[in-house]
Amino acid sequence: MLSKNPYRGTRDFFPAEKRIQDYMFAMMRKTAESFGYESYDGPMLEEVELYKAKSGEELINDQIYSFTDRGERFVAIRPEMTPTLARMISQIYREYPKPIRWFSIPNLMRYEKPQKGRLREHWQFNCDIFSGEGRLGEVEILLVASALLENFGATHEHFEILLNDRAIVDCVFNDLMGVDKELAYQLYKIVDKSKKVTSEALTKMIDEKNLEGPARKVFEEYLALSSPEQVIDYLKSYGKEEVANSFAEFMSLIDESELGPYITYDPCIVRGLDYYTGIVFEIFDKNPENRRAICGGGAYANLLQIFNEDPLPGVGFGLGDVTLKDFLETHGLLPNLSINDIDLVLSFQTLEARKSVWNIARELRRKDIKVLNLFEIVKFKKLFPMAEKKGASFVGIIGEDELQKGVIQFKNLKTKEQIDIALSDFDQMAEVLKKAQNEIN
């Protein structure tokens, strides 16, 4: 027997759920466009070679949905947007006015175990800026991410931005510790896990890497850093003035932009080993019941390397719809979208009035009024409860009496007020309905 359930790790969006998704997407678009970002999109299918070049074997072997098409091309449903973005930017970046500010809300698919905050199919809000002026692009991306959550009603009491700078991490590992790339990779893993394990477990992990003497001291000092001021002093104490001053400049821009209340320095934020080159960050929910990353991103320079193009500095972030919805629900920031939003339900109480109802509906829709037409005569006892369940603000009724008078009766379902309007006065009808809309909003 066929299952009525969606494929594992995907979702059906019934109208109430779709209204929530549409609301989130509209806020994403509104926020990005308010910063001057342009919308883009790409194909659902890309050749697997594109993901091999950008993302490595783990993604290819374990997580992508791939198949050979009828033309013998090995293709995949997109698991992420960055390779497509790189391919598109590589075509136009030389001529395109800079900085390039783009955003997208693609749906993506990865074969992984469904769990809280993670499904096989999700939508992701991506924002990227290319050739931004120095550190200013990094600050702007943080402003976009925080503005989105603020537009939903969130404050610094709800979320925080944990950040680090890959220039600092690379300086510590390469210059101060002098470890090779393989050991650096292993230490990255330890850094990433350090806040998730006990101090005893952390010590054991470090011991297993045979990290001793000055290198171990530098590493443990690094893990203990907890504020921008400490980081700057730490770097200067080892004579790394250039890296310290660059980070100090970034933090002064953070203060100028008034992002300070959101920012927490965290040495454990390192993200992709071979990808990011500057600021890296993750936005975390502060609620203990949903203490997880909402989104993440950072600065990079080698996005176009897979196409043998020149380095192009960029910075961006991605925010998934699943984690965003969890965050908004946790903090009670989602509006009640359980019922539809209809301006007017039109009801004829005699067949002779049906033509007038069709005419009114047509004219009001041209004025951006949402009108639901009933197909049959519905008695008042059922009409008003049904209209309320449909989410209507008004019911418009034309019966024998109204038809003789040449009017339609509008009834406000919230205030119970009634008003008669001439059948031909579409402007007054629209005015009454839009006034009610404004009062609700």
XYZ file of N, CA and C in Angstrom, residues 165-261:
291
model
N 38.395 34.910 14.358
C 39.055 35.365 13.136
C 40.048 34.291 12.727
N 39.898 33.779 11.505
C 40.797 32.720 11.057
C 42.241 33.199 10.983
N 42.446 34.499 10.817
C 43.814 35.025 10.839
C 44.448 34.795 12.207
N 43.627 34.896 13.262
C 44.124 34.637 14.619
C 44.444 33.158 14.785
N 43.522 32.306 14.352
C 43.715 30.859 14.489
C 44.958 30.409 13.724
N 45.082 30.876 12.482
C 46.241 30.490 11.674
C 47.537 31.006 12.286
N 47.485 32.213 12.842
C 48.667 32.779 13.501
C 49.087 31.910 14.685
N 48.114 31.490 15.480
C 48.409 30.661 16.654
C 49.003 29.319 16.229
N 48.358 28.641 15.289
C 48.805 27.303 14.895
C 50.111 27.337 14.093
N 50.192 28.241 13.139
C 51.339 28.239 12.225
C 52.546 28.979 12.785
N 52.312 30.195 13.298
C 53.438 31.027 13.730
C 53.862 30.745 15.168
N 52.886 30.691 16.076
C 53.238 30.553 17.491
C 53.522 29.110 17.884
N 52.773 28.171 17.310
C 52.968 26.761 17.667
C 53.871 26.034 16.680
N 53.852 26.470 15.430
C 54.710 25.857 14.419
C 54.350 24.435 14.065
N 53.049 24.085 14.110
C 52.638 22.712 13.794
C 52.430 22.560 12.291
N 52.557 21.322 11.809
C 52.333 21.084 10.381
C 50.835 21.024 10.083
N 50.495 20.946 8.805
C 49.095 21.021 8.385
C 48.267 19.868 8.942
N 48.837 18.669 8.973
C 48.102 17.506 9.464
C 47.769 17.648 10.942
N 48.755 18.077 11.745
C 48.491 18.267 13.174
C 47.535 19.434 13.387
N 47.690 20.470 12.580
C 46.774 21.616 12.680
C 45.335 21.165 12.460
N 45.143 20.271 11.487
C 43.804 19.755 11.206
C 43.249 19.007 12.413
N 44.088 18.200 13.069
C 43.656 17.471 14.257
C 43.338 18.424 15.410
N 44.128 19.488 15.522
C 43.885 20.468 16.589
C 42.605 21.258 16.335
N 42.299 21.504 15.063
C 41.030 22.152 14.730
C 39.864 21.336 15.284
N 39.952 20.032 15.132
C 38.886 19.161 15.631
C 38.773 19.255 17.150
N 39.924 19.334 17.819
C 39.911 19.468 19.279
C 39.291 20.798 19.684
N 39.675 21.858 18.980
C 39.109 23.184 19.263
C 37.596 23.149 19.113
N 37.137 22.525 18.040
C 35.703 22.469 17.761
C 34.941 21.719 18.849
N 35.578 20.695 19.443
C 34.910 19.873 20.456
C 35.140 20.360 21.884
N 36.057 21.310 22.076
C 36.557 21.624 23.420
C 35.481 22.058 24.404
N 34.419 22.713 23.915
C 33.369 23.168 24.829
C 32.273 22.126 25.025
N 32.403 21.024 24.320
C 31.377 19.989 24.404
C 31.827 18.816 25.271
N 33.067 18.885 25.773
C 33.602 17.778 26.573
C 34.097 18.298 27.916
N 34.340 17.394 28.847
C 34.870 17.773 30.162
C 36.333 18.184 30.032
N 36.831 18.871 31.059
C 38.238 19.287 31.050
C 39.159 18.073 31.009
N 38.736 16.981 31.674
C 39.546 15.759 31.660
C 39.620 15.178 30.247
N 38.478 15.160 29.580
C 38.450 14.632 28.214
C 39.269 15.508 27.273
N 39.206 16.827 27.495
C 39.988 17.749 26.673
C 41.484 17.508 26.865
N 41.889 17.371 28.126
C 43.306 17.102 28.420
C 43.768 15.812 27.747
N 42.915 14.796 27.781
C 43.258 13.515 27.161
C 43.430 13.666 25.650
N 42.540 14.440 25.015
C 42.640 14.628 23.569
C 43.937 15.336 23.199
N 44.327 16.329 24.027
C 45.579 17.047 23.762
C 46.773 16.124 23.978
N 46.718 15.320 25.045
C 47.807 14.377 25.335
C 48.027 13.417 24.170
N 46.923 12.981 23.562
C 47.018 12.010 22.471
C 47.734 12.574 21.248
N 47.809 13.898 21.157
C 48.501 14.529 20.026
C 49.968 14.818 20.345
N 50.392 14.393 21.542
C 51.789 14.595 21.959
C 52.208 16.062 21.872
N 51.284 16.923 22.265
C 51.566 18.353 22.251
C 52.213 18.728 23.575
N 53.464 19.151 23.534
C 54.207 19.423 24.763
C 54.909 20.779 24.688
N 55.464 21.200 25.837
C 56.309 22.385 25.910
C 55.612 23.668 25.512
N 56.332 24.595 24.856
C 55.780 25.904 24.482
C 54.531 25.799 23.609
N 54.505 24.823 22.710
C 53.349 24.677 21.815
C 52.081 24.382 22.608
N 52.201 23.507 23.598
C 51.027 23.179 24.418
C 50.586 24.395 25.221
N 51.540 25.138 25.763
C 51.226 26.341 26.541
C 50.462 27.349 25.676
N 50.953 27.573 24.463
C 50.289 28.511 23.543
C 48.869 28.037 23.241
N 48.715 26.731 22.997
C 47.409 26.169 22.645
C 46.418 26.315 23.799
N 46.836 25.986 24.998
C 45.944 26.074 26.159
C 45.605 27.527 26.480
N 46.562 28.426 26.299
C 46.273 29.856 26.489
C 45.231 30.329 25.478
N 45.375 29.853 24.258
C 44.419 30.227 23.211
C 43.005 29.773 23.569
N 42.866 28.532 24.010
C 41.543 28.001 24.350
C 40.903 28.744 25.518
N 41.719 29.389 26.352
C 41.196 30.096 27.530
C 40.737 31.514 27.212
N 41.010 32.006 26.004
C 40.624 33.379 25.648
C 39.108 33.508 25.612
N 38.590 34.638 26.117
C 37.131 34.780 26.192
C 36.629 36.178 25.850
N 37.509 37.080 25.438
C 37.061 38.425 25.074
C 37.993 39.002 24.021
N 37.510 39.936 23.217
C 38.379 40.572 22.215
C 39.608 41.219 22.839
N 39.430 41.833 24.001
C 40.560 42.497 24.661
C 41.646 41.488 25.021
N 41.224 40.331 25.541
C 42.190 39.283 25.876
C 42.933 38.797 24.632
N 42.207 38.651 23.540
C 42.818 38.176 22.297
C 43.898 39.146 21.831
N 43.552 40.429 21.830
C 44.496 41.447 21.361
C 45.746 41.472 22.239
N 45.556 41.430 23.556
C 46.707 41.411 24.476
C 47.543 40.143 24.283
N 46.862 39.023 24.089
C 47.537 37.732 23.891
C 48.438 37.786 22.656
N 47.906 38.295 21.549
C 48.688 38.364 20.313
C 49.873 39.316 20.453
N 49.621 40.445 21.101
C 50.709 41.420 21.275
C 51.805 40.873 22.179
N 51.417 40.042 23.151
C 52.425 39.481 24.062
C 53.398 38.562 23.335
N 52.955 38.044 22.168
C 53.832 37.195 21.355
C 54.396 37.955 20.152
N 54.223 39.292 20.160
C 54.794 40.115 19.097
C 54.022 40.102 17.797
N 52.773 39.660 17.815
C 51.962 39.604 16.597
C 51.094 40.863 16.487
N 51.768 42.006 16.335
C 51.099 43.308 16.312
C 50.149 43.446 15.121
N 50.550 42.968 13.964
C 49.743 43.154 12.755
C 48.394 42.450 12.879
N 48.423 41.207 13.319
C 47.171 40.454 13.485
C 46.329 41.081 14.593
N 46.977 41.483 15.679
C 46.267 42.104 16.801
C 45.605 43.405 16.371
N 46.321 44.235 15.615
C 45.780 45.532 15.188
C 44.630 45.356 14.197
N 44.743 44.354 13.332
C 43.668 44.094 12.370
C 42.383 43.702 13.095
N 42.515 42.844 14.110
C 41.329 42.435 14.869
C 40.790 43.594 15.702
N 41.685 44.424 16.227
C 41.250 45.602 16.983
C 40.472 46.558 16.083
N 40.924 46.698 14.835
C 40.207 47.540 13.868
C 38.803 46.987 13.624
N 38.720 45.670 13.466
C 37.415 45.036 13.254
C 36.488 45.304 14.440
N 36.997 45.150 15.652
C 36.165 45.353 16.833
C 35.738 46.810 16.988
N 36.563 47.748 16.531
C 36.149 49.156 16.588
C 34.993 49.406 15.627
N 34.999 48.711 14.482
C 33.879 48.818 13.544
C 32.616 48.186 14.130
N 32.789 47.110 14.875
C 31.654 46.485 15.561
C 31.023 47.483 16.524
N 31.855 48.205 17.269
C 31.342 49.206 18.212
C 30.636 50.335 17.468
N 31.207 50.771 16.334
C 30.581 51.834 15.537
C 29.200 51.412 15.051
N 29.075 50.157 14.673
C 27.818 49.654 14.108
C 26.798 49.286 15.173
N 27.181 49.412 16.447
C 26.310 49.104 17.588
C 25.909 47.631 17.642
N 26.785 46.779 17.126
C 26.561 45.333 17.227
C 27.109 44.755 18.524
N 27.831 45.577 19.274
C 28.526 45.111 20.469
C 27.727 44.226 21.402
N 26.456 44.587 21.732
C 25.686 43.758 22.675
C 25.475 42.317 22.212
